[in-house]
Amino acid sequence: MGIALTGCGNSSSEEDVESSGDKYADSSYAGTWELEDAELDGVKVDDAEALLGSIAIMINEDGTAIFMGNGARIDDLWEPTEDGLKLWKEGEDVVEYFTYKDGKLVLELDLEVGHAIAYFEKED
């Protein structure tokens, strides 16, 4: 089973992102984050990839992001929030909110099989 992350635009436009350069150059979120662990209905699963698929998210300093999972690539935008970051695709209706906890990005998902929590770790 895989997941697809889509998102929606906000007041930022592609031109704003392109003209801003590396607007998040000092962000600790910039880098590649890979799925490491997952929970389903409050229970840690032995194989996160079996539940959610192979997922990586590249967070770029210029406010763009690339979601790669299960053979798909989705170009997104991102920005920091008070307790993590949000990821969205310009013109779409869904925003994915990640919280930052104990050095991991955490994403909660409601799947057909139950409530899942995905934990992403930053690559060195």
Backbone atoms as SQL, in Angstrom:
CREATE TABLE atoms (id INTEGER PRIMARY KEY, chain TEXT, resi INTEGER, resn TEXT, atom TEXT, x REAL, y REAL, z REAL);
INSERT INTO atoms VALUES
  (1, 'A', 1, 'MET', 'N', 0.841, -1.167, 0.000),
  (2, 'A', 1, 'MET', 'CA', 0.000, 0.000, 0.000),
  (3, 'A', 1, 'MET', 'C', 0.887, 1.231, 0.000),
  (4, 'A', 2, 'GLY', 'N', 0.562, 2.181, -0.805),
  (5, 'A', 2, 'GLY', 'CA', 1.350, 3.403, -0.857),
  (6, 'A', 2, 'GLY', 'C', 0.498, 4.580, -0.469),
  (7, 'A', 3, 'ILE', 'N', 1.147, 5.693, -0.290),
  (8, 'A', 3, 'ILE', 'CA', 0.433, 6.926, -0.015),
  (9, 'A', 3, 'ILE', 'C', 0.852, 7.942, -1.046),
  (10, 'A', 4, 'ALA', 'N', 0.010, 8.883, -1.283),
  (11, 'A', 4, 'ALA', 'CA', 0.349, 9.977, -2.195),
  (12, 'A', 4, 'ALA', 'C', 0.177, 11.269, -1.419),
  (13, 'A', 5, 'LEU', 'N', 1.181, 12.082, -1.428),
  (14, 'A', 5, 'LEU', 'CA', 1.097, 13.378, -0.785),
  (15, 'A', 5, 'LEU', 'C', 0.797, 14.407, -1.852),
  (16, 'A', 6, 'THR', 'N', -0.275, 15.137, -1.651),
  (17, 'A', 6, 'THR', 'CA', -0.586, 16.260, -2.515),
  (18, 'A', 6, 'THR', 'C', -0.819, 17.438, -1.619),
  (19, 'A', 7, 'GLY', 'N', -0.886, 18.587, -2.159),
  (20, 'A', 7, 'GLY', 'CA', -1.071, 19.747, -1.302),
  (21, 'A', 7, 'GLY', 'C', -1.736, 20.873, -2.029),
  (22, 'A', 8, 'CYS', 'N', -1.882, 21.994, -1.337),
  (23, 'A', 8, 'CYS', 'CA', -2.517, 23.137, -1.964),
  (24, 'A', 8, 'CYS', 'C', -1.614, 24.340, -1.853),
  (25, 'A', 9, 'GLY', 'N', -1.876, 25.297, -2.694),
  (26, 'A', 9, 'GLY', 'CA', -1.086, 26.518, -2.684),
  (27, 'A', 9, 'GLY', 'C', -1.523, 27.429, -1.563),
  (28, 'A', 10, 'ASN', 'N', -0.699, 28.410, -1.319),
  (29, 'A', 10, 'ASN', 'CA', -1.062, 29.455, -0.376),
  (30, 'A', 10, 'ASN', 'C', -0.726, 30.770, -1.037),
  (31, 'A', 11, 'SER', 'N', -0.378, 31.788, -0.291),
  (32, 'A', 11, 'SER', 'CA', -0.108, 33.078, -0.889),
  (33, 'A', 11, 'SER', 'C', 1.196, 33.108, -1.671),
  (34, 'A', 12, 'SER', 'N', 2.051, 32.103, -1.529),
  (35, 'A', 12, 'SER', 'CA', 3.294, 32.046, -2.287),
  (36, 'A', 12, 'SER', 'C', 3.002, 31.553, -3.689),
  (37, 'A', 13, 'SER', 'N', 3.702, 32.105, -4.648),
  (38, 'A', 13, 'SER', 'CA', 3.587, 31.614, -6.008),
  (39, 'A', 13, 'SER', 'C', 4.932, 31.050, -6.420),
  (40, 'A', 14, 'GLU', 'N', 4.949, 30.365, -7.569),
  (41, 'A', 14, 'GLU', 'CA', 6.209, 29.818, -8.044),
  (42, 'A', 14, 'GLU', 'C', 7.211, 30.938, -8.285),
  (43, 'A', 15, 'GLU', 'N', 6.726, 32.084, -8.780),
  (44, 'A', 15, 'GLU', 'CA', 7.633, 33.210, -9.012),
  (45, 'A', 15, 'GLU', 'C', 8.247, 33.699, -7.709),
  (46, 'A', 16, 'ASP', 'N', 7.434, 33.721, -6.621),
  (47, 'A', 16, 'ASP', 'CA', 7.954, 34.144, -5.319),
  (48, 'A', 16, 'ASP', 'C', 9.074, 33.221, -4.872),
  (49, 'A', 17, 'VAL', 'N', 8.870, 31.918, -5.029),
  (50, 'A', 17, 'VAL', 'CA', 9.867, 30.938, -4.595),
  (51, 'A', 17, 'VAL', 'C', 11.132, 31.090, -5.424),
  (52, 'A', 18, 'GLU', 'N', 10.969, 31.209, -6.754),
  (53, 'A', 18, 'GLU', 'CA', 12.135, 31.313, -7.619),
  (54, 'A', 18, 'GLU', 'C', 12.923, 32.590, -7.355),
  (55, 'A', 19, 'SER', 'N', 12.233, 33.697, -7.089),
  (56, 'A', 19, 'SER', 'CA', 12.933, 34.959, -6.892),
  (57, 'A', 19, 'SER', 'C', 13.560, 35.072, -5.512),
  (58, 'A', 20, 'SER', 'N', 13.136, 34.229, -4.581),
  (59, 'A', 20, 'SER', 'CA', 13.636, 34.344, -3.214),
  (60, 'A', 20, 'SER', 'C', 14.975, 33.653, -3.008),
  (61, 'A', 21, 'GLY', 'N', 15.417, 32.841, -3.979),
  (62, 'A', 21, 'GLY', 'CA', 16.687, 32.135, -3.821),
  (63, 'A', 21, 'GLY', 'C', 16.598, 31.120, -2.718),
  (64, 'A', 22, 'ASP', 'N', 17.587, 31.089, -1.858),
  (65, 'A', 22, 'ASP', 'CA', 17.630, 30.125, -0.758),
  (66, 'A', 22, 'ASP', 'C', 17.044, 30.753, 0.498),
  (67, 'A', 23, 'LYS', 'N', 15.736, 30.962, 0.488),
  (68, 'A', 23, 'LYS', 'CA', 15.093, 31.656, 1.598),
  (69, 'A', 23, 'LYS', 'C', 15.128, 30.876, 2.903),
  (70, 'A', 24, 'TYR', 'N', 15.394, 29.570, 2.847),
  (71, 'A', 24, 'TYR', 'CA', 15.504, 28.758, 4.049),
  (72, 'A', 24, 'TYR', 'C', 16.904, 28.174, 4.178),
  (73, 'A', 25, 'ALA', 'N', 17.899, 28.950, 3.796),
  (74, 'A', 25, 'ALA', 'CA', 19.290, 28.475, 3.793),
  (75, 'A', 25, 'ALA', 'C', 19.752, 28.017, 5.176),
  (76, 'A', 26, 'ASP', 'N', 19.224, 28.589, 6.227),
  (77, 'A', 26, 'ASP', 'CA', 19.640, 28.227, 7.585),
  (78, 'A', 26, 'ASP', 'C', 18.727, 27.184, 8.235),
  (79, 'A', 27, 'SER', 'N', 17.793, 26.648, 7.482),
  (80, 'A', 27, 'SER', 'CA', 16.827, 25.716, 8.058),
  (81, 'A', 27, 'SER', 'C', 17.438, 24.335, 8.291),
  (82, 'A', 28, 'SER', 'N', 17.176, 23.798, 9.458),
  (83, 'A', 28, 'SER', 'CA', 17.633, 22.437, 9.752),
  (84, 'A', 28, 'SER', 'C', 16.777, 21.401, 9.022),
  (85, 'A', 29, 'TYR', 'N', 15.679, 21.815, 8.433),
  (86, 'A', 29, 'TYR', 'CA', 14.840, 20.886, 7.684),
  (87, 'A', 29, 'TYR', 'C', 15.411, 20.573, 6.303),
  (88, 'A', 30, 'ALA', 'N', 16.232, 21.466, 5.758),
  (89, 'A', 30, 'ALA', 'CA', 16.781, 21.253, 4.418),
  (90, 'A', 30, 'ALA', 'C', 17.609, 19.968, 4.398),
  (91, 'A', 31, 'GLY', 'N', 17.365, 19.139, 3.408),
  (92, 'A', 31, 'GLY', 'CA', 18.070, 17.870, 3.272),
  (93, 'A', 31, 'GLY', 'C', 17.104, 16.780, 2.849),
  (94, 'A', 32, 'THR', 'N', 17.571, 15.553, 2.848),
  (95, 'A', 32, 'THR', 'CA', 16.755, 14.413, 2.442),
  (96, 'A', 32, 'THR', 'C', 16.314, 13.633, 3.676),
  (97, 'A', 33, 'TRP', 'N', 15.035, 13.390, 3.748),
  (98, 'A', 33, 'TRP', 'CA', 14.417, 12.663, 4.861),
  (99, 'A', 33, 'TRP', 'C', 13.845, 11.362, 4.320),
  (100, 'A', 34, 'GLU', 'N', 14.158, 10.253, 4.984),
  (101, 'A', 34, 'GLU', 'CA', 13.674, 8.949, 4.548),
  (102, 'A', 34, 'GLU', 'C', 12.800, 8.309, 5.605),
  (103, 'A', 35, 'LEU', 'N', 11.788, 7.575, 5.143),
  (104, 'A', 35, 'LEU', 'CA', 10.920, 6.835, 6.045),
  (105, 'A', 35, 'LEU', 'C', 11.741, 5.802, 6.800),
  (106, 'A', 36, 'GLU', 'N', 11.671, 5.844, 8.117),
  (107, 'A', 36, 'GLU', 'CA', 12.427, 4.903, 8.940),
  (108, 'A', 36, 'GLU', 'C', 11.535, 3.996, 9.772),
  (109, 'A', 37, 'ASP', 'N', 10.491, 4.554, 10.346),
  (110, 'A', 37, 'ASP', 'CA', 9.616, 3.794, 11.235),
  (111, 'A', 37, 'ASP', 'C', 8.169, 4.190, 10.971),
  (112, 'A', 38, 'ALA', 'N', 7.253, 3.346, 11.431),
  (113, 'A', 38, 'ALA', 'CA', 5.829, 3.657, 11.310),
  (114, 'A', 38, 'ALA', 'C', 5.053, 2.956, 12.406),
  (115, 'A', 39, 'GLU', 'N', 3.890, 3.497, 12.698),
  (116, 'A', 39, 'GLU', 'CA', 2.938, 2.898, 13.626),
  (117, 'A', 39, 'GLU', 'C', 1.606, 2.769, 12.903),
  (118, 'A', 40, 'LEU', 'N', 0.858, 1.770, 13.274),
  (119, 'A', 40, 'LEU', 'CA', -0.499, 1.599, 12.775),
  (120, 'A', 40, 'LEU', 'C', -1.403, 1.400, 13.976),
  (121, 'A', 41, 'ASP', 'N', -2.365, 2.283, 14.133),
  (122, 'A', 41, 'ASP', 'CA', -3.293, 2.252, 15.266),
  (123, 'A', 41, 'ASP', 'C', -2.555, 2.141, 16.603),
  (124, 'A', 42, 'GLY', 'N', -1.454, 2.905, 16.724),
  (125, 'A', 42, 'GLY', 'CA', -0.716, 2.987, 17.976),
  (126, 'A', 42, 'GLY', 'C', 0.299, 1.890, 18.214),
  (127, 'A', 43, 'VAL', 'N', 0.458, 0.970, 17.274),
  (128, 'A', 43, 'VAL', 'CA', 1.399, -0.143, 17.429),
  (129, 'A', 43, 'VAL', 'C', 2.508, 0.007, 16.389),
  (130, 'A', 44, 'LYS', 'N', 3.760, -0.037, 16.847),
  (131, 'A', 44, 'LYS', 'CA', 4.887, 0.058, 15.927),
  (132, 'A', 44, 'LYS', 'C', 4.887, -1.148, 14.990),
  (133, 'A', 45, 'VAL', 'N', 5.069, -0.872, 13.697),
  (134, 'A', 45, 'VAL', 'CA', 5.132, -1.959, 12.719),
  (135, 'A', 45, 'VAL', 'C', 6.584, -2.357, 12.516),
  (136, 'A', 46, 'ASP', 'N', 6.803, -3.645, 12.213),
  (137, 'A', 46, 'ASP', 'CA', 8.155, -4.150, 12.005),
  (138, 'A', 46, 'ASP', 'C', 8.776, -3.627, 10.718),
  (139, 'A', 47, 'ASP', 'N', 7.953, -3.398, 9.695),
  (140, 'A', 47, 'ASP', 'CA', 8.457, -2.994, 8.389),
  (141, 'A', 47, 'ASP', 'C', 7.641, -1.809, 7.879),
  (142, 'A', 48, 'ALA', 'N', 8.176, -0.587, 8.082),
  (143, 'A', 48, 'ALA', 'CA', 7.475, 0.632, 7.671),
  (144, 'A', 48, 'ALA', 'C', 7.217, 0.650, 6.172),
  (145, 'A', 49, 'GLU', 'N', 8.167, 0.142, 5.391),
  (146, 'A', 49, 'GLU', 'CA', 8.000, 0.131, 3.939),
  (147, 'A', 49, 'GLU', 'C', 6.883, -0.804, 3.506),
  (148, 'A', 50, 'ALA', 'N', 6.660, -1.890, 4.229),
  (149, 'A', 50, 'ALA', 'CA', 5.565, -2.793, 3.884),
  (150, 'A', 50, 'ALA', 'C', 4.221, -2.100, 4.064),
  (151, 'A', 51, 'LEU', 'N', 4.130, -1.213, 5.042),
  (152, 'A', 51, 'LEU', 'CA', 2.889, -0.480, 5.296),
  (153, 'A', 51, 'LEU', 'C', 2.711, 0.695, 4.346),
  (154, 'A', 52, 'LEU', 'N', 3.771, 1.496, 4.168),
  (155, 'A', 52, 'LEU', 'CA', 3.643, 2.766, 3.455),
  (156, 'A', 52, 'LEU', 'C', 4.404, 2.841, 2.142),
  (157, 'A', 53, 'GLY', 'N', 5.285, 1.898, 1.901),
  (158, 'A', 53, 'GLY', 'CA', 6.108, 1.949, 0.698),
  (159, 'A', 53, 'GLY', 'C', 7.418, 2.657, 0.986),
  (160, 'A', 54, 'SER', 'N', 8.273, 2.694, 0.003),
  (161, 'A', 54, 'SER', 'CA', 9.559, 3.377, 0.119),
  (162, 'A', 54, 'SER', 'C', 9.338, 4.865, -0.138),
  (163, 'A', 55, 'ILE', 'N', 9.655, 5.702, 0.854),
  (164, 'A', 55, 'ILE', 'CA', 9.365, 7.133, 0.750),
  (165, 'A', 55, 'ILE', 'C', 10.582, 7.943, 1.160),
  (166, 'A', 56, 'ALA', 'N', 10.878, 8.970, 0.382),
  (167, 'A', 56, 'ALA', 'CA', 11.898, 9.958, 0.744),
  (168, 'A', 56, 'ALA', 'C', 11.373, 11.333, 0.355),
  (169, 'A', 57, 'ILE', 'N', 11.754, 12.333, 1.119),
  (170, 'A', 57, 'ILE', 'CA', 11.359, 13.708, 0.842),
  (171, 'A', 57, 'ILE', 'C', 12.603, 14.564, 0.843),
  (172, 'A', 58, 'MET', 'N', 12.846, 15.241, -0.255),
  (173, 'A', 58, 'MET', 'CA', 13.974, 16.175, -0.354),
  (174, 'A', 58, 'MET', 'C', 13.446, 17.579, -0.076),
  (175, 'A', 59, 'ILE', 'N', 13.936, 18.181, 1.005),
  (176, 'A', 59, 'ILE', 'CA', 13.539, 19.533, 1.394),
  (177, 'A', 59, 'ILE', 'C', 14.665, 20.467, 0.952),
  (178, 'A', 60, 'ASN', 'N', 14.374, 21.356, 0.018),
  (179, 'A', 60, 'ASN', 'CA', 15.387, 22.256, -0.530),
  (180, 'A', 60, 'ASN', 'C', 15.347, 23.622, 0.136),
  (181, 'A', 61, 'GLU', 'N', 16.480, 24.277, 0.170),
  (182, 'A', 61, 'GLU', 'CA', 16.611, 25.577, 0.832),
  (183, 'A', 61, 'GLU', 'C', 15.805, 26.677, 0.156),
  (184, 'A', 62, 'ASP', 'N', 15.417, 26.475, -1.105),
  (185, 'A', 62, 'ASP', 'CA', 14.688, 27.511, -1.831),
  (186, 'A', 62, 'ASP', 'C', 13.178, 27.449, -1.632),
  (187, 'A', 63, 'GLY', 'N', 12.701, 26.553, -0.766),
  (188, 'A', 63, 'GLY', 'CA', 11.269, 26.449, -0.504),
  (189, 'A', 63, 'GLY', 'C', 10.571, 25.409, -1.366),
  (190, 'A', 64, 'THR', 'N', 11.322, 24.665, -2.156),
  (191, 'A', 64, 'THR', 'CA', 10.742, 23.575, -2.928),
  (192, 'A', 64, 'THR', 'C', 11.040, 22.257, -2.225),
  (193, 'A', 65, 'ALA', 'N', 10.262, 21.265, -2.560),
  (194, 'A', 65, 'ALA', 'CA', 10.453, 19.928, -2.008),
  (195, 'A', 65, 'ALA', 'C', 10.119, 18.910, -3.084),
  (196, 'A', 66, 'ILE', 'N', 10.729, 17.745, -2.975),
  (197, 'A', 66, 'ILE', 'CA', 10.429, 16.657, -3.898),
  (198, 'A', 66, 'ILE', 'C', 10.059, 15.438, -3.064),
  (199, 'A', 67, 'PHE', 'N', 8.847, 14.939, -3.280),
  (200, 'A', 67, 'PHE', 'CA', 8.384, 13.715, -2.635),
  (201, 'A', 67, 'PHE', 'C', 8.634, 12.574, -3.611),
  (202, 'A', 68, 'MET', 'N', 9.334, 11.546, -3.138),
  (203, 'A', 68, 'MET', 'CA', 9.592, 10.369, -3.961),
  (204, 'A', 68, 'MET', 'C', 9.091, 9.145, -3.213),
  (205, 'A', 69, 'GLY', 'N', 8.157, 8.450, -3.819),
  (206, 'A', 69, 'GLY', 'CA', 7.630, 7.271, -3.170),
  (207, 'A', 69, 'GLY', 'C', 6.949, 6.329, -4.133),
  (208, 'A', 70, 'ASN', 'N', 7.281, 5.078, -4.011),
  (209, 'A', 70, 'ASN', 'CA', 6.620, 4.035, -4.783),
  (210, 'A', 70, 'ASN', 'C', 6.628, 4.326, -6.283),
  (211, 'A', 71, 'GLY', 'N', 7.764, 4.806, -6.774),
  (212, 'A', 71, 'GLY', 'CA', 7.928, 5.075, -8.190),
  (213, 'A', 71, 'GLY', 'C', 7.378, 6.407, -8.662),
  (214, 'A', 72, 'ALA', 'N', 6.845, 7.188, -7.751),
  (215, 'A', 72, 'ALA', 'CA', 6.285, 8.494, -8.115),
  (216, 'A', 72, 'ALA', 'C', 7.186, 9.614, -7.626),
  (217, 'A', 73, 'ARG', 'N', 7.176, 10.709, -8.358),
  (218, 'A', 73, 'ARG', 'CA', 7.884, 11.923, -7.946),
  (219, 'A', 73, 'ARG', 'C', 6.885, 13.063, -8.006),
  (220, 'A', 74, 'ILE', 'N', 6.755, 13.779, -6.900),
  (221, 'A', 74, 'ILE', 'CA', 5.838, 14.911, -6.828),
  (222, 'A', 74, 'ILE', 'C', 6.639, 16.134, -6.394),
  (223, 'A', 75, 'ASP', 'N', 6.605, 17.169, -7.221),
  (224, 'A', 75, 'ASP', 'CA', 7.273, 18.424, -6.882),
  (225, 'A', 75, 'ASP', 'C', 6.321, 19.266, -6.046),
  (226, 'A', 76, 'ASP', 'N', 6.774, 19.668, -4.875),
  (227, 'A', 76, 'ASP', 'CA', 5.957, 20.404, -3.920),
  (228, 'A', 76, 'ASP', 'C', 6.651, 21.685, -3.487),
  (229, 'A', 77, 'LEU', 'N', 5.976, 22.411, -2.631),
  (230, 'A', 77, 'LEU', 'CA', 6.525, 23.568, -1.931),
  (231, 'A', 77, 'LEU', 'C', 6.477, 23.257, -0.443),
  (232, 'A', 78, 'TRP', 'N', 7.306, 23.934, 0.345),
  (233, 'A', 78, 'TRP', 'CA', 7.278, 23.729, 1.789),
  (234, 'A', 78, 'TRP', 'C', 7.594, 25.038, 2.478),
  (235, 'A', 79, 'GLU', 'N', 7.215, 25.100, 3.744),
  (236, 'A', 79, 'GLU', 'CA', 7.619, 26.208, 4.614),
  (237, 'A', 79, 'GLU', 'C', 7.534, 25.735, 6.056),
  (238, 'A', 80, 'PRO', 'N', 8.352, 26.324, 6.909),
  (239, 'A', 80, 'PRO', 'CA', 8.321, 25.928, 8.319),
  (240, 'A', 80, 'PRO', 'C', 7.028, 26.388, 8.985),
  (241, 'A', 81, 'THR', 'N', 6.625, 25.650, 10.007),
  (242, 'A', 81, 'THR', 'CA', 5.490, 26.026, 10.835),
  (243, 'A', 81, 'THR', 'C', 6.003, 26.155, 12.265),
  (244, 'A', 82, 'GLU', 'N', 5.113, 26.431, 13.185),
  (245, 'A', 82, 'GLU', 'CA', 5.515, 26.600, 14.579),
  (246, 'A', 82, 'GLU', 'C', 6.133, 25.335, 15.165),
  (247, 'A', 83, 'ASP', 'N', 5.625, 24.155, 14.749),
  (248, 'A', 83, 'ASP', 'CA', 6.123, 22.909, 15.339),
  (249, 'A', 83, 'ASP', 'C', 6.625, 21.901, 14.309),
  (250, 'A', 84, 'GLY', 'N', 6.924, 22.353, 13.107),
  (251, 'A', 84, 'GLY', 'CA', 7.418, 21.448, 12.070),
  (252, 'A', 84, 'GLY', 'C', 7.440, 22.137, 10.723),
  (253, 'A', 85, 'LEU', 'N', 6.800, 21.494, 9.734),
  (254, 'A', 85, 'LEU', 'CA', 6.721, 22.108, 8.411),
  (255, 'A', 85, 'LEU', 'C', 5.473, 21.633, 7.702),
  (256, 'A', 86, 'LYS', 'N', 5.095, 22.397, 6.671),
  (257, 'A', 86, 'LYS', 'CA', 3.979, 21.969, 5.848),
  (258, 'A', 86, 'LYS', 'C', 4.455, 21.812, 4.417),
  (259, 'A', 87, 'LEU', 'N', 3.827, 20.870, 3.726),
  (260, 'A', 87, 'LEU', 'CA', 4.189, 20.513, 2.367),
  (261, 'A', 87, 'LEU', 'C', 2.917, 20.564, 1.535),
  (262, 'A', 88, 'TRP', 'N', 2.962, 21.230, 0.372),
  (263, 'A', 88, 'TRP', 'CA', 1.792, 21.305, -0.475),
  (264, 'A', 88, 'TRP', 'C', 2.195, 21.417, -1.936),
  (265, 'A', 89, 'LYS', 'N', 1.241, 21.138, -2.799),
  (266, 'A', 89, 'LYS', 'CA', 1.442, 21.271, -4.227),
  (267, 'A', 89, 'LYS', 'C', 0.586, 22.441, -4.692),
  (268, 'A', 90, 'GLU', 'N', 1.209, 23.372, -5.387),
  (269, 'A', 90, 'GLU', 'CA', 0.519, 24.566, -5.884),
  (270, 'A', 90, 'GLU', 'C', -0.748, 24.170, -6.639),
  (271, 'A', 91, 'GLY', 'N', -1.859, 24.791, -6.264),
  (272, 'A', 91, 'GLY', 'CA', -3.115, 24.564, -6.949),
  (273, 'A', 91, 'GLY', 'C', -3.926, 23.382, -6.456),
  (274, 'A', 92, 'GLU', 'N', -3.420, 22.627, -5.499),
  (275, 'A', 92, 'GLU', 'CA', -4.151, 21.478, -4.956),
  (276, 'A', 92, 'GLU', 'C', -4.803, 21.872, -3.630),
  (277, 'A', 93, 'ASP', 'N', -5.689, 21.021, -3.121),
  (278, 'A', 93, 'ASP', 'CA', -6.468, 21.339, -1.928),
  (279, 'A', 93, 'ASP', 'C', -5.935, 20.770, -0.628),
  (280, 'A', 94, 'VAL', 'N', -4.910, 19.919, -0.674),
  (281, 'A', 94, 'VAL', 'CA', -4.444, 19.232, 0.528),
  (282, 'A', 94, 'VAL', 'C', -3.076, 19.757, 0.948),
  (283, 'A', 95, 'VAL', 'N', -2.931, 19.981, 2.238),
  (284, 'A', 95, 'VAL', 'CA', -1.647, 20.363, 2.820),
  (285, 'A', 95, 'VAL', 'C', -1.270, 19.266, 3.803),
  (286, 'A', 96, 'GLU', 'N', -0.040, 18.794, 3.738),
  (287, 'A', 96, 'GLU', 'CA', 0.452, 17.793, 4.684),
  (288, 'A', 96, 'GLU', 'C', 1.270, 18.516, 5.749),
  (289, 'A', 97, 'TYR', 'N', 0.918, 18.317, 7.008),
  (290, 'A', 97, 'TYR', 'CA', 1.626, 18.937, 8.114),
  (291, 'A', 97, 'TYR', 'C', 2.506, 17.893, 8.802),
  (292, 'A', 98, 'PHE', 'N', 3.787, 18.182, 8.877),
  (293, 'A', 98, 'PHE', 'CA', 4.744, 17.335, 9.576),
  (294, 'A', 98, 'PHE', 'C', 5.105, 18.028, 10.880),
  (295, 'A', 99, 'THR', 'N', 5.159, 17.286, 11.965),
  (296, 'A', 99, 'THR', 'CA', 5.681, 17.838, 13.204),
  (297, 'A', 99, 'THR', 'C', 7.127, 17.362, 13.337),
  (298, 'A', 100, 'TYR', 'N', 7.899, 18.118, 14.086),
  (299, 'A', 100, 'TYR', 'CA', 9.294, 17.763, 14.332),
  (300, 'A', 100, 'TYR', 'C', 9.404, 17.341, 15.778),
  (301, 'A', 101, 'LYS', 'N', 9.836, 16.091, 16.004),
  (302, 'A', 101, 'LYS', 'CA', 9.921, 15.566, 17.364),
  (303, 'A', 101, 'LYS', 'C', 11.100, 14.612, 17.462),
  (304, 'A', 102, 'ASP', 'N', 11.947, 14.832, 18.431),
  (305, 'A', 102, 'ASP', 'CA', 13.093, 13.955, 18.707),
  (306, 'A', 102, 'ASP', 'C', 13.950, 13.701, 17.464),
  (307, 'A', 103, 'GLY', 'N', 14.188, 14.763, 16.691),
  (308, 'A', 103, 'GLY', 'CA', 15.044, 14.657, 15.512),
  (309, 'A', 103, 'GLY', 'C', 14.390, 14.020, 14.304),
  (310, 'A', 104, 'LYS', 'N', 13.078, 13.801, 14.357),
  (311, 'A', 104, 'LYS', 'CA', 12.367, 13.167, 13.250),
  (312, 'A', 104, 'LYS', 'C', 11.224, 14.049, 12.777),
  (313, 'A', 105, 'LEU', 'N', 10.905, 13.937, 11.485),
  (314, 'A', 105, 'LEU', 'CA', 9.679, 14.520, 10.963),
  (315, 'A', 105, 'LEU', 'C', 8.597, 13.458, 11.086),
  (316, 'A', 106, 'VAL', 'N', 7.456, 13.852, 11.617),
  (317, 'A', 106, 'VAL', 'CA', 6.377, 12.919, 11.903),
  (318, 'A', 106, 'VAL', 'C', 5.145, 13.334, 11.094),
  (319, 'A', 107, 'LEU', 'N', 4.569, 12.370, 10.372),
  (320, 'A', 107, 'LEU', 'CA', 3.389, 12.611, 9.554),
  (321, 'A', 107, 'LEU', 'C', 2.307, 11.631, 9.961),
  (322, 'A', 108, 'GLU', 'N', 1.122, 12.152, 10.297),
  (323, 'A', 108, 'GLU', 'CA', -0.008, 11.291, 10.640),
  (324, 'A', 108, 'GLU', 'C', -0.902, 11.138, 9.422),
  (325, 'A', 109, 'LEU', 'N', -1.344, 9.906, 9.182),
  (326, 'A', 109, 'LEU', 'CA', -2.135, 9.580, 7.996),
  (327, 'A', 109, 'LEU', 'C', -3.322, 8.709, 8.372),
  (328, 'A', 110, 'ASP', 'N', -4.463, 8.972, 7.781),
  (329, 'A', 110, 'ASP', 'CA', -5.601, 8.085, 7.929),
  (330, 'A', 110, 'ASP', 'C', -5.683, 7.245, 6.669),
  (331, 'A', 111, 'LEU', 'N', -5.389, 5.955, 6.815),
  (332, 'A', 111, 'LEU', 'CA', -5.386, 5.017, 5.707),
  (333, 'A', 111, 'LEU', 'C', -6.615, 4.113, 5.797),
  (334, 'A', 112, 'GLU', 'N', -6.888, 3.371, 4.752),
  (335, 'A', 112, 'GLU', 'CA', -7.996, 2.416, 4.765),
  (336, 'A', 112, 'GLU', 'C', -7.833, 1.381, 5.873),
  (337, 'A', 113, 'VAL', 'N', -6.579, 1.038, 6.194),
  (338, 'A', 113, 'VAL', 'CA', -6.324, 0.003, 7.206),
  (339, 'A', 113, 'VAL', 'C', -6.250, 0.558, 8.622),
  (340, 'A', 114, 'GLY', 'N', -6.274, 1.882, 8.788),
  (341, 'A', 114, 'GLY', 'CA', -6.233, 2.474, 10.118),
  (342, 'A', 114, 'GLY', 'C', -5.435, 3.764, 10.150),
  (343, 'A', 115, 'HIS', 'N', -5.211, 4.253, 11.354),
  (344, 'A', 115, 'HIS', 'CA', -4.457, 5.490, 11.560),
  (345, 'A', 115, 'HIS', 'C', -2.960, 5.166, 11.615),
  (346, 'A', 116, 'ALA', 'N', -2.197, 5.761, 10.706),
  (347, 'A', 116, 'ALA', 'CA', -0.763, 5.490, 10.644),
  (348, 'A', 116, 'ALA', 'C', 0.019, 6.741, 11.019),
  (349, 'A', 117, 'ILE', 'N', 1.178, 6.516, 11.585),
  (350, 'A', 117, 'ILE', 'CA', 2.124, 7.583, 11.878),
  (351, 'A', 117, 'ILE', 'C', 3.441, 7.187, 11.229),
  (352, 'A', 118, 'ALA', 'N', 3.953, 8.064, 10.369),
  (353, 'A', 118, 'ALA', 'CA', 5.212, 7.820, 9.662),
  (354, 'A', 118, 'ALA', 'C', 6.305, 8.687, 10.278),
  (355, 'A', 119, 'TYR', 'N', 7.466, 8.097, 10.511),
  (356, 'A', 119, 'TYR', 'CA', 8.599, 8.791, 11.098),
  (357, 'A', 119, 'TYR', 'C', 9.722, 8.846, 10.061),
  (358, 'A', 120, 'PHE', 'N', 10.158, 10.062, 9.753),
  (359, 'A', 120, 'PHE', 'CA', 11.217, 10.271, 8.765),
  (360, 'A', 120, 'PHE', 'C', 12.483, 10.757, 9.467),
  (361, 'A', 121, 'GLU', 'N', 13.618, 10.182, 9.109),
  (362, 'A', 121, 'GLU', 'CA', 14.918, 10.609, 9.643),
  (363, 'A', 121, 'GLU', 'C', 15.716, 11.254, 8.547),
  (364, 'A', 122, 'LYS', 'N', 16.476, 12.265, 8.912),
  (365, 'A', 122, 'LYS', 'CA', 17.317, 12.988, 7.952),
  (366, 'A', 122, 'LYS', 'C', 18.582, 12.187, 7.671),
  (367, 'A', 123, 'GLU', 'N', 18.909, 12.094, 6.376),
  (368, 'A', 123, 'GLU', 'CA', 20.147, 11.439, 5.994),
  (369, 'A', 123, 'GLU', 'C', 21.320, 12.338, 6.360),
  (370, 'A', 124, 'ASP', 'N', 22.467, 11.721, 6.638),
  (371, 'A', 124, 'ASP', 'CA', 23.669, 12.511, 6.948),
  (372, 'A', 124, 'ASP', 'C', 24.272, 13.085, 5.696);
